[in-house]
Tab-separated table of C-alpha atoms and ligand atoms in Angstrom:
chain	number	residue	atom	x	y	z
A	30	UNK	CA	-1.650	-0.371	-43.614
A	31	UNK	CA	-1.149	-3.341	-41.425
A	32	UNK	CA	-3.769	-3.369	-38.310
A	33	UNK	CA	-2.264	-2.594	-34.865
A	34	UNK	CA	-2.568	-4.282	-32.332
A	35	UNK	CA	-3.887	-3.517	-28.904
A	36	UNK	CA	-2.510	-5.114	-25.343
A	37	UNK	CA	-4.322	-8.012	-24.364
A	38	UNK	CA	-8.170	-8.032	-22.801
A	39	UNK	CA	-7.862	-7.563	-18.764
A	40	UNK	CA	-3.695	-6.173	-19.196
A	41	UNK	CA	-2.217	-2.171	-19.370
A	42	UNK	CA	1.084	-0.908	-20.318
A	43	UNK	CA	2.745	1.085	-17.111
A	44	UNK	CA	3.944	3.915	-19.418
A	45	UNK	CA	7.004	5.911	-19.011
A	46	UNK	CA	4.839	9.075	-16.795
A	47	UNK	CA	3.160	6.390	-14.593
A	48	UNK	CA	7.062	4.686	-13.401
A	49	UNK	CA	7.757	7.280	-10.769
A	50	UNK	CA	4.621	6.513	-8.626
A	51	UNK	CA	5.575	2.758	-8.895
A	52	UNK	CA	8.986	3.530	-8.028
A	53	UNK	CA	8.213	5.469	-4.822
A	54	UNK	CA	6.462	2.573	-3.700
A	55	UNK	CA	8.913	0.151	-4.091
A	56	UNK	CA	11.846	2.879	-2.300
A	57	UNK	CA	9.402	2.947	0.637
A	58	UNK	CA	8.927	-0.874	0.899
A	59	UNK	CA	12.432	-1.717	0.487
A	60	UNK	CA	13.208	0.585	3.204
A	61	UNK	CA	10.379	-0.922	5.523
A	62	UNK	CA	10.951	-4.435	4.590
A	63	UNK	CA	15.311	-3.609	4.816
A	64	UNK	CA	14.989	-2.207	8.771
A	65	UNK	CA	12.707	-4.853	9.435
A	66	UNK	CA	15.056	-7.412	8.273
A	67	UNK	CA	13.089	-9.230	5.550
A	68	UNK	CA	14.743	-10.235	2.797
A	69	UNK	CA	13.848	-9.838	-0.910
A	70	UNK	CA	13.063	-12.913	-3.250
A	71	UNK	CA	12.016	-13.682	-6.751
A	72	UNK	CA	10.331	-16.929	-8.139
A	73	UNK	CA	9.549	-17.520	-11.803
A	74	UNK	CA	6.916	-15.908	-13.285
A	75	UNK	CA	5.200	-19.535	-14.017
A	76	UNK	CA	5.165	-22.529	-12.411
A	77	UNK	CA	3.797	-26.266	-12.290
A	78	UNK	CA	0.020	-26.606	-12.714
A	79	UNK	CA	0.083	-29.076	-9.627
A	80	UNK	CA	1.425	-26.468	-7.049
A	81	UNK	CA	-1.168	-24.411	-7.407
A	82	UNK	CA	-3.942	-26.834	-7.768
A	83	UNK	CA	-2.916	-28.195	-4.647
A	84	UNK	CA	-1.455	-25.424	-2.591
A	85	UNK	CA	-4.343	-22.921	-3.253
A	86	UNK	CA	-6.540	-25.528	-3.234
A	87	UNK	CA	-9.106	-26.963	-5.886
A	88	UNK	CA	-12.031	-25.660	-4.384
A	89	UNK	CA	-11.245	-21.983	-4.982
A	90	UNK	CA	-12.517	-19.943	-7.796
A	91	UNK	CA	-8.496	-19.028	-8.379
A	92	UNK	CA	-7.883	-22.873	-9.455
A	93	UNK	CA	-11.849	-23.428	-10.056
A	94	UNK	CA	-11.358	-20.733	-13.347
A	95	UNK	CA	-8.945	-18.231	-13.019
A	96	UNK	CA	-5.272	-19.892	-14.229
A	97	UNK	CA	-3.841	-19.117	-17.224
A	98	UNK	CA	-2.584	-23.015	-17.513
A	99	UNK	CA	-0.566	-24.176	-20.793
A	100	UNK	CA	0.944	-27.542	-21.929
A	101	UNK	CA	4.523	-26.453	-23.006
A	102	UNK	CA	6.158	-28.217	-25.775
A	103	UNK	CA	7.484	-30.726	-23.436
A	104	UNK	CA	4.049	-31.798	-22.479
A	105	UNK	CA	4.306	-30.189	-18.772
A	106	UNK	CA	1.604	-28.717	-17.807
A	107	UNK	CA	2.505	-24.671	-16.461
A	108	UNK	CA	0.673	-21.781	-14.845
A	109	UNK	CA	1.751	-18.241	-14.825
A	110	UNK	CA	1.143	-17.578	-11.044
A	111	UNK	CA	-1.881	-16.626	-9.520
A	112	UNK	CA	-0.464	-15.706	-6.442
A	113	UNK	CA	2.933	-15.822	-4.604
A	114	UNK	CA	2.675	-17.711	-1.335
A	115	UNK	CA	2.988	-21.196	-2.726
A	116	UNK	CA	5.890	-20.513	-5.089
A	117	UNK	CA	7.876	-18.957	-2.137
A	118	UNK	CA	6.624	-22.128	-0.128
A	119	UNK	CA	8.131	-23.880	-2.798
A	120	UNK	CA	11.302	-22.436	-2.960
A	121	UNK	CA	11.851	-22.365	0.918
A	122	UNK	CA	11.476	-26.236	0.779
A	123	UNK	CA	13.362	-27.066	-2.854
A	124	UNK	CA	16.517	-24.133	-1.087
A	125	UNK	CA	16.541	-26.073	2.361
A	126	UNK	CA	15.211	-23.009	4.242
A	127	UNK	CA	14.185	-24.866	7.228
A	128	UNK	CA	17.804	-25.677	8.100
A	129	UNK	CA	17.874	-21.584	8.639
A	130	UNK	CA	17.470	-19.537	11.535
A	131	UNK	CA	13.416	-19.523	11.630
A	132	UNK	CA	11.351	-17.721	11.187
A	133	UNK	CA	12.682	-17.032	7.325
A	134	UNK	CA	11.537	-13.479	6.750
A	135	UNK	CA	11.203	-13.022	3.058
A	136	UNK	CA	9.551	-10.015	0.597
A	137	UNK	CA	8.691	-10.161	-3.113
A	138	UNK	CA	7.485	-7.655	-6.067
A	139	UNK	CA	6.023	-8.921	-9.040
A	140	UNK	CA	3.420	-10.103	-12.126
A	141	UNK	CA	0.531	-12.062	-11.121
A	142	UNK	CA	-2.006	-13.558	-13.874
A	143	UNK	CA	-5.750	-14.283	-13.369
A	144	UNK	CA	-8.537	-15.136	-15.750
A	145	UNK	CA	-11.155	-12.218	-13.754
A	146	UNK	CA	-13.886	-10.362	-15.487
A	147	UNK	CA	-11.467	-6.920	-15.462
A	148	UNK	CA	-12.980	-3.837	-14.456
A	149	UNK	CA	-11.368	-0.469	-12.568
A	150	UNK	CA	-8.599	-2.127	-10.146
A	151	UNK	CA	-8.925	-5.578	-11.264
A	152	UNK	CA	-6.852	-6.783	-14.390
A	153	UNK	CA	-6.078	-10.291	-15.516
A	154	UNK	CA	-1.861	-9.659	-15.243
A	155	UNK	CA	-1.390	-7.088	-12.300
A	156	UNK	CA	1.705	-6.512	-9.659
A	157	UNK	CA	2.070	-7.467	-6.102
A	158	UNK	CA	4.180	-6.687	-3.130
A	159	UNK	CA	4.530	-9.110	-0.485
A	160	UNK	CA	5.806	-10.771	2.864
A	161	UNK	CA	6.382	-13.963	4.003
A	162	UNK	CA	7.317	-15.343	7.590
A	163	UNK	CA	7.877	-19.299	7.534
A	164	UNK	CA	8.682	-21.055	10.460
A	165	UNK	CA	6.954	-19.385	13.414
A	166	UNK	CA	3.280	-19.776	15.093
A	167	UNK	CA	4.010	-16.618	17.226
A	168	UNK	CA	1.517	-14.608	17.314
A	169	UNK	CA	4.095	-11.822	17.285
A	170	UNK	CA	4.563	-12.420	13.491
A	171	UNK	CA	1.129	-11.979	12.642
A	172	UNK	CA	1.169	-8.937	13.814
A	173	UNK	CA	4.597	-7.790	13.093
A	174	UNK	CA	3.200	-8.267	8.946
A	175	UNK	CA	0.385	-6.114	9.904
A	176	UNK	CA	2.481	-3.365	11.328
A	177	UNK	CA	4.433	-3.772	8.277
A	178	UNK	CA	1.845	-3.434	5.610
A	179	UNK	CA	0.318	-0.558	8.064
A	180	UNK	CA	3.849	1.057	7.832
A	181	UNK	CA	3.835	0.701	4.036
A	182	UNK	CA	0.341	2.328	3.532
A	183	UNK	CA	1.534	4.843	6.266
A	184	UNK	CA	4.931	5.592	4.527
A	185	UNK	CA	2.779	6.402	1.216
A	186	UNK	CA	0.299	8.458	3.453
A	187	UNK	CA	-2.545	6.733	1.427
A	188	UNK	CA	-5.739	8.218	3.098
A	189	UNK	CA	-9.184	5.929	4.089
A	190	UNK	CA	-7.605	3.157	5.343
A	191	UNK	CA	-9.234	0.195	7.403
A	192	UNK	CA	-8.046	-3.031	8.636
A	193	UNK	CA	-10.614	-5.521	9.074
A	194	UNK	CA	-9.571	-9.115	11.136
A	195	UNK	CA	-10.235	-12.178	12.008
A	196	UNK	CA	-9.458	-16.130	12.678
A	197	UNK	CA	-10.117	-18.748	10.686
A	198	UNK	CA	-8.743	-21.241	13.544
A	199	UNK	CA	-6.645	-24.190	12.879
A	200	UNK	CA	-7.208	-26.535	10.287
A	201	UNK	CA	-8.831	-29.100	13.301
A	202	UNK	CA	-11.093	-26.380	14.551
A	203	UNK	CA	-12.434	-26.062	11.615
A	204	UNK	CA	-13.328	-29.113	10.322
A	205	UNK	CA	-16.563	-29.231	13.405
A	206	UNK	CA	-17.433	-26.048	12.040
A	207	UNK	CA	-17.406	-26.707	8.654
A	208	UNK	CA	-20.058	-29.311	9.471
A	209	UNK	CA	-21.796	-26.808	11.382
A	210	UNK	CA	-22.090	-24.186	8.477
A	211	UNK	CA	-22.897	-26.921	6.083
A	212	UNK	CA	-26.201	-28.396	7.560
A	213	UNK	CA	-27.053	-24.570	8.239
A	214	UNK	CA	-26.697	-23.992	5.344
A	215	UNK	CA	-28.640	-26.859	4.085
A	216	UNK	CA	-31.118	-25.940	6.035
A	217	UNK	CA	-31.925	-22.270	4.598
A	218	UNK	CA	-30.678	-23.786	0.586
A	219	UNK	CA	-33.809	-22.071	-1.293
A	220	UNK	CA	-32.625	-18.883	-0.052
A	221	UNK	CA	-29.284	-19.154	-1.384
A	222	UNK	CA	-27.451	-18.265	-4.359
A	223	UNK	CA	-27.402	-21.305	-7.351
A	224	UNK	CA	-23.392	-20.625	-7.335
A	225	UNK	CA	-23.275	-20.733	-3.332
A	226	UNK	CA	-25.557	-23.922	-3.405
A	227	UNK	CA	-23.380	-25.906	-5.666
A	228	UNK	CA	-20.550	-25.473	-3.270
A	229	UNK	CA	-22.012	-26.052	0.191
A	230	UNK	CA	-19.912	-29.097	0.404
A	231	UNK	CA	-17.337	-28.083	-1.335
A	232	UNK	CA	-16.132	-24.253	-0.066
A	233	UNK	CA	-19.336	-23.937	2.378
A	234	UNK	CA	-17.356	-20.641	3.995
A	235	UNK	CA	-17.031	-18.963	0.774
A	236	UNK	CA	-20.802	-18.151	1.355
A	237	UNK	CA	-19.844	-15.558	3.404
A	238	UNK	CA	-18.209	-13.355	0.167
A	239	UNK	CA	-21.235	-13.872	-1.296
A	240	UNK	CA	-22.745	-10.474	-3.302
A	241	UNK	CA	-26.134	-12.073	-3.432
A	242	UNK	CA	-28.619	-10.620	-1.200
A	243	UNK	CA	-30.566	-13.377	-0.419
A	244	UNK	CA	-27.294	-15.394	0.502
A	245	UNK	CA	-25.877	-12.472	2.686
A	246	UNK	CA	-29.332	-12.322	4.922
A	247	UNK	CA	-28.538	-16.214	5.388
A	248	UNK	CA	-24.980	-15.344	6.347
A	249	UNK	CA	-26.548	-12.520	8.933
A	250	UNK	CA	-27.700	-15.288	11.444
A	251	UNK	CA	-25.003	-18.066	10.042
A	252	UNK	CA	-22.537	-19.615	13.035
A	253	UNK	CA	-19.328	-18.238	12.710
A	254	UNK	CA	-15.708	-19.532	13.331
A	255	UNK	CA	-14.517	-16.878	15.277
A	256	UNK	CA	-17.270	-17.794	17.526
A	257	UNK	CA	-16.174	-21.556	17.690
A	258	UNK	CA	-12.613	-20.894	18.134
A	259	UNK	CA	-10.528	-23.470	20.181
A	260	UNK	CA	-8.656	-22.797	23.355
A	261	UNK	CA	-5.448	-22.516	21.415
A	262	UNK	CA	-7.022	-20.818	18.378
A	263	UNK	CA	-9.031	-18.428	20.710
A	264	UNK	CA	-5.714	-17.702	22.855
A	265	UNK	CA	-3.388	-16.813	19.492
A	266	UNK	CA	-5.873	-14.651	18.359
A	267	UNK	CA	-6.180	-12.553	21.393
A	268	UNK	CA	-2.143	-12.417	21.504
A	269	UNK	CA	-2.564	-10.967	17.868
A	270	UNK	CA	-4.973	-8.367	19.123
A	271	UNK	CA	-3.227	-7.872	21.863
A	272	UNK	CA	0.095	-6.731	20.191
A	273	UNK	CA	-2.013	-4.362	17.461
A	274	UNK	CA	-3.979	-2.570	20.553
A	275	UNK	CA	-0.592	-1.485	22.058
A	276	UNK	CA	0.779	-0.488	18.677
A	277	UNK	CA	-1.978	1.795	18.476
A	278	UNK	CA	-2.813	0.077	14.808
A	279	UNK	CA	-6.914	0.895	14.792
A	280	UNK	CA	-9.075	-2.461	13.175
A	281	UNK	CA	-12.526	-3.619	12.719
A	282	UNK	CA	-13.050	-7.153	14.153
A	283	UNK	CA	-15.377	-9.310	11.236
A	284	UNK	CA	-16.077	-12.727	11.483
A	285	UNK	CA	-17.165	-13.249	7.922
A	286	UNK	CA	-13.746	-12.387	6.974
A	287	UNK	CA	-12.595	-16.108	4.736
A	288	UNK	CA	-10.675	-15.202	2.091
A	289	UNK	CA	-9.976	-16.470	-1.511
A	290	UNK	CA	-7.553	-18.763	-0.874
A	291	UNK	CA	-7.752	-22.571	0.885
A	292	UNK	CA	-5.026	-22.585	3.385
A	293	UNK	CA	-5.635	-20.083	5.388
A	294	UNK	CA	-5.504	-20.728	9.045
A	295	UNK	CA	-6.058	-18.831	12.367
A	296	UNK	CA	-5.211	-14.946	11.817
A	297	UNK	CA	-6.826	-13.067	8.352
A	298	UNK	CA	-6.625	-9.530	7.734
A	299	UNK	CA	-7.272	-7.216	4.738
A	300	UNK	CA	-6.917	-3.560	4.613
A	301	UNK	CA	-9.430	-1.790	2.090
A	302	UNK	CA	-9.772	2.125	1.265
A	303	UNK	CA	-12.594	4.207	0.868
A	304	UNK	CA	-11.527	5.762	-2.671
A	305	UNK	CA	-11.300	2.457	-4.314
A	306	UNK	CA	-15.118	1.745	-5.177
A	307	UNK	CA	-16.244	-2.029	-5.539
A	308	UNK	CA	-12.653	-3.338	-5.368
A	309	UNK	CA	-11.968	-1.619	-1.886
A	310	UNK	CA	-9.296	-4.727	-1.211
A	311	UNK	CA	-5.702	-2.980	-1.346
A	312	UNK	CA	-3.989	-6.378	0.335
A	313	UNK	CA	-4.576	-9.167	2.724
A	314	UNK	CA	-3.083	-12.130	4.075
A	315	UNK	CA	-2.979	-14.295	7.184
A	316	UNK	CA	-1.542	-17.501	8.625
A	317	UNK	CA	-1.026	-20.668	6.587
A	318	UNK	CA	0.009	-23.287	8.930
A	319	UNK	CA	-0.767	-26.140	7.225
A	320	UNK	CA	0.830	-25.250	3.646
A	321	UNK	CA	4.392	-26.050	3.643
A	322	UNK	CA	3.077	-29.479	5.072
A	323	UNK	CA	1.181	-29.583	2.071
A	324	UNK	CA	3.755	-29.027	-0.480
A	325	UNK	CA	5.702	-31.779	1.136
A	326	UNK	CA	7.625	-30.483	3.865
A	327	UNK	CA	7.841	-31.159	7.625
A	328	UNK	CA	4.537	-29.238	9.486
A	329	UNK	CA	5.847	-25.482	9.638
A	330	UNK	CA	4.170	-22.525	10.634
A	331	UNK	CA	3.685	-19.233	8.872
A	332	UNK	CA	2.330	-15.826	7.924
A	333	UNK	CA	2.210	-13.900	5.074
A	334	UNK	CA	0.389	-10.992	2.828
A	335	UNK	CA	-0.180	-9.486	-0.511
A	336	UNK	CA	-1.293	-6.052	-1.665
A	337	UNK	CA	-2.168	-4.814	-5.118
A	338	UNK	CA	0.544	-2.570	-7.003
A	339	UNK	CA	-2.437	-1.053	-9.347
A	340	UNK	CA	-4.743	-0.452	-6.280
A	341	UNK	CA	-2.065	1.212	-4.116
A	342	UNK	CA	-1.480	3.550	-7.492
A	343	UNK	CA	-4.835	3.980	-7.370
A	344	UNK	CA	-5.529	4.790	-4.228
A	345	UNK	CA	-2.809	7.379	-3.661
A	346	UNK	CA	-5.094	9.231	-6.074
A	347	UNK	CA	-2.065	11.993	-6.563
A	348	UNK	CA	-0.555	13.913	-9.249
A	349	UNK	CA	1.958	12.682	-11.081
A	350	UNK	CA	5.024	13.466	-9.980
A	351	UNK	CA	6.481	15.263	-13.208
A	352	UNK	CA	10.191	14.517	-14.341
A	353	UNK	CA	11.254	18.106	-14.567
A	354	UNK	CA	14.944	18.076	-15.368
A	355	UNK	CA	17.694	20.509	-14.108
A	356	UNK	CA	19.472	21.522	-16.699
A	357	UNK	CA	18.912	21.468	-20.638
A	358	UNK	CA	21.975	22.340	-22.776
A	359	UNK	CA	21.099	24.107	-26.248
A	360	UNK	CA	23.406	24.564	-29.044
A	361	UNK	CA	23.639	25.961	-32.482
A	362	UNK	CA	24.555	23.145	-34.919
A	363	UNK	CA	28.685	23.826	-34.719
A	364	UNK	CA	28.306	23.294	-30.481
A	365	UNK	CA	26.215	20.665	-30.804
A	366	UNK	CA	29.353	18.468	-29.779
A	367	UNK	CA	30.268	20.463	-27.425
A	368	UNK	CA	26.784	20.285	-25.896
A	369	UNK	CA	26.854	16.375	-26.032
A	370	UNK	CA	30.186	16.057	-24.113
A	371	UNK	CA	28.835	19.313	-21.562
A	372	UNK	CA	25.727	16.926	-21.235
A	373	UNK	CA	27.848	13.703	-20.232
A	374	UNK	CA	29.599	15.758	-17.964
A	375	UNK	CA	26.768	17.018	-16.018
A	376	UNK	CA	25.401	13.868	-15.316
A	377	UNK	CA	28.257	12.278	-13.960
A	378	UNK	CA	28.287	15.361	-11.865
A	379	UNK	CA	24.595	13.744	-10.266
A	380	UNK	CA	22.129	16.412	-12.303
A	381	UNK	CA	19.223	15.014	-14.769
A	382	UNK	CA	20.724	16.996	-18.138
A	383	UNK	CA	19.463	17.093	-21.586
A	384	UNK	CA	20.191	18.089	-25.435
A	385	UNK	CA	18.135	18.386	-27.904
A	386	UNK	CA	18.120	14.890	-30.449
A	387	UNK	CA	16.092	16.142	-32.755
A	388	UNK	CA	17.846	18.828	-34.882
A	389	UNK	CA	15.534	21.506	-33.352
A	390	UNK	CA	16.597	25.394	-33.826
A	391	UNK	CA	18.167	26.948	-30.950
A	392	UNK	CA	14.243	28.354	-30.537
A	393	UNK	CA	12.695	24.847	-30.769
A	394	UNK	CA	15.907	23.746	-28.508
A	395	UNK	CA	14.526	26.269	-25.691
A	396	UNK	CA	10.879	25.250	-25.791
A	397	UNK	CA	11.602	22.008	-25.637
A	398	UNK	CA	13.349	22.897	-22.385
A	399	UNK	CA	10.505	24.392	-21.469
A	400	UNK	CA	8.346	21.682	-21.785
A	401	UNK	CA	10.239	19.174	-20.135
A	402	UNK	CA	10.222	21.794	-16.882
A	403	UNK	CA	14.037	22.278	-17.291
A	404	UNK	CA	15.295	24.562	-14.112
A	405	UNK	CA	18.447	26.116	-16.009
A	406	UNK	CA	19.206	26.024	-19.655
A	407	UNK	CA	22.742	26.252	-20.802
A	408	UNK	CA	22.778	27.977	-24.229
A	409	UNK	CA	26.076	27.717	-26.345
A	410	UNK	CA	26.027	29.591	-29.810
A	411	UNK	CA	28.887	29.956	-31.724
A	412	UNK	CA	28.477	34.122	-31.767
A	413	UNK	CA	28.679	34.955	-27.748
A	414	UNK	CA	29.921	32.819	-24.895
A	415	UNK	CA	27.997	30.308	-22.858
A	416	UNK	CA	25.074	31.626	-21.060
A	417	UNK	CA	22.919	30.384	-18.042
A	418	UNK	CA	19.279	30.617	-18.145
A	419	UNK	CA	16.770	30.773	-15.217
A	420	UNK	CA	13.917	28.844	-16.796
A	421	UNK	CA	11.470	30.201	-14.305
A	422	UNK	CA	12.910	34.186	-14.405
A	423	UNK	CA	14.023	34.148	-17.909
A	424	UNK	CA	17.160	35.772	-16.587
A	425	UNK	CA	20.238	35.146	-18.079
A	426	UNK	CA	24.148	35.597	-17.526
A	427	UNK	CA	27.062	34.837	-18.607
A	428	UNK	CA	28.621	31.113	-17.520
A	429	UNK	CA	32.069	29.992	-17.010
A	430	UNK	CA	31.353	26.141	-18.260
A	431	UNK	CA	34.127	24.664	-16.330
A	432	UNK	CA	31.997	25.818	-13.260
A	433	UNK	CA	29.103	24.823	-14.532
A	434	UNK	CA	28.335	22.006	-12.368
A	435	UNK	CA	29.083	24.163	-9.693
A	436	UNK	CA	26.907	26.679	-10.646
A	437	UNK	CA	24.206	24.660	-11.160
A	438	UNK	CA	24.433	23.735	-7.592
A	439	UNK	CA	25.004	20.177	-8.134
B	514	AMP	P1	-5.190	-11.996	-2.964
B	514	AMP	O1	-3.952	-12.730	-3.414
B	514	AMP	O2	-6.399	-12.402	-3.734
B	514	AMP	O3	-5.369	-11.959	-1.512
B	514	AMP	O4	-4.942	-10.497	-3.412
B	514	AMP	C1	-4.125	-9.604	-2.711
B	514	AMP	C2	-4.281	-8.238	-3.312
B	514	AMP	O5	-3.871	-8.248	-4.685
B	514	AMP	C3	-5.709	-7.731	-3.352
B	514	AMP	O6	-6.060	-7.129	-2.143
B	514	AMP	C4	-5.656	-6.740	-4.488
B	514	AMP	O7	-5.131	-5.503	-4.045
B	514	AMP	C5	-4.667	-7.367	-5.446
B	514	AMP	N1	-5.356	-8.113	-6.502
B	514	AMP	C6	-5.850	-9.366	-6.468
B	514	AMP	N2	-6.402	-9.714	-7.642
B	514	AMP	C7	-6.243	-8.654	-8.457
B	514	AMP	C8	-6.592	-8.380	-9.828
B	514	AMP	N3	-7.205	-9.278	-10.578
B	514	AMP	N4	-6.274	-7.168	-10.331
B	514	AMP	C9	-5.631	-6.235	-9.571
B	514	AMP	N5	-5.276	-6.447	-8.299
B	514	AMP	C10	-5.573	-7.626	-7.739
């Protein structure tokens, strides 16, 4: 026999019983996203190298050692995507979005790729959902994408949910402070990590995601940004809160809050839940007010997130919602036409119907029903007329079939 093969180190197949949960959370995010008047957009599923490299930055572990980069046969050199800000950064400039009303509100759903160590909730090809608001520095869209990623977790009544926040300030700010965490740093280096220590002048604030424990008592004391905000900075930031008190949305202010990902400016959030173990993140996102500049456009503002598709799954920790049918038509081999065209019929008619395709007996036909948690079976043998079966009673009756659909309360 030839060997089999298995899917890839770090990947999963979504199989055929694990759609409907997916499915449910795409319904409820289209609907959020829809009334909210974001609109949905697709990028490719790779892109070039460069864009990444230089939107997400080179210092971060994503571009550091996590791309899946290739040299297609053209000699260009590709990435499947990491993430999905800079693509849709990308497209916004290469569609002439800016000459739209602003901000552009945009959502997207797809396959992300990263070289990680996998372990429960984090996979080296895995699905996110997210928004996108280019063009505004209100701090009314910050916290608009919140409300909307609240909604979403809301809408899928996902339980344990926090919302951590903070600022990163403005790309300006920072710079002072950078300097300020840096000689800090320098200053307490024996107690750090190696890994940490090789990037204080690199990613100095990436020290604060640290696991280490000797690293994480130097990032107890360690000056923070949200402390150092500017006027401006400071004043956005308390507009953001502002705006989440009065919506009532609950969060946990933390100044070591610096995400993965370079251009992040002023506002970052996550939300985590407490069923998801060591990889509590379920999405995050802030500001990014200095990336379309980046990637070659005029300076624009804007906002954005991303949440995991696996770790929502995951954390919704319910059963799985089975696909019981409504009616399943059994025949005796001379019906068995009959049964195909009654079959057709019944799901134009708007009910989930099904035949046996496997040349079962009319015996095998009904526990087969059974086990696909029919509600009715319709049972036509050539020696009585039609009958209607209550799958749940086991009662049975006669049936008119050209009132079937009726009957079956379709
Ligand atoms: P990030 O783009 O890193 O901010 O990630 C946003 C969200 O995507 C995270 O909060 C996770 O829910 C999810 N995520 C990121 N990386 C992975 C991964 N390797 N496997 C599964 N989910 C991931």
């Amino acid at each position: 026999m030839s060997p089999r093969f298995q899917a890839p180190r770090g990947t999963f197949d979504i199989l055929a019983q694990e759609w409907g949960q997916r499915a449910r959370v795409y319904a409820v995010a289209a609907e959020i996203f829809d009334r909210a008047g974001y609109g949905r957009i697709e990028t490719p599923a790779f892109e070039d190298t460069d864009l990444f490299a230089r939107g997400v930055g080179q210092s971060t572990d994503i571009v550091q050692k996590e791309m899946f980069s290739f040299e297609d046969q053209g000699g260009r050199n590709l990435t499947l995507r990491p993430e999905g800000t800079a693509p849709i950064v990308r497209a916004y400039l290469e569609h002439g979005m800016q000459k739209l009303a602003q901000p552009v509100k945009l959502w997207h759903w797809g396959p992300y790729f990263r070289h990680e160590r996998p372990q429960s909730g984090r996979f080296r090809e895995f699905n996110q959902i997210g928004a996108e608001a280019i063009g505004s520095d209100s701090p009314l869209v910050d916290a608009e994408l919140i409300i909307l990623l609240d909604e979403l977790f809301r809408g899928l009544a996902l339980p344990g949910i926090r919302l951590r926040l903070g600022s990163l300030g403005s790309a300006d700010s920072r710079v002072a402070y950078r300097e300020e965490l840096k000689a800090y740093l320098r200053g307490r280096q024996k107690e750090l990590a190696p890994s940490v220590r090789e990037r204080i002048d690199l990613n100095p604030m990436r020290a604060f995601d640290s696991d280490d424990p000797g690293t994480r008592q130097v990032m107890e004391e360690a000056p923070t940004m949200l402390e150092r905000l500017g006027e401006d900075d400071a004043g956005h930031f308390n507009a953001v809160r502002a705006v989440l008190d009065r919506a009532g949305i609950a969060y946990q202010l933390d100044p070591t809050l610096v995400r993965g990902l370079d251009y992040y400016t002023r506002t970052v959030f996550e939300f985590e839940s407490d069923r998801l173990g060591a990889q509590a993140a379920l999405g995050g996102g802030g500001r990014y007010d200095g990336l379309v500049e980046r990637l070659g456009g005029r300076a624009t503002p804007a906002c954005g997130w991303a949440a995991g598709i696996e770790r929502i799954v995951l954390a919704l920790d319910e059963e799985e919602g089975g696909n019981a049918i409504d009616v399943f038509v059994a025949a005796s081999p001379d019906r068995r036409e009959r049964a195909f065209a009654l079959v057709r019929e019944l799901r134009r008619a708007g009910l989930r119907a099904e035949l046996d395709l496997a040349d079962r007996s009319l015996k095998g036909q009904m526990k087969q029903a059974d086990r696909l948690g029919a509600r009715a079976a319709i049972v036509l043998d050539e020696e009585r007329p039609a009958q209607l079966r209550d799958m749940a009673s086991g009662e049975q009756r006669e049936l008119d079939l050209a009132r079937a659909v009726e009957e079956l309360g379709a």
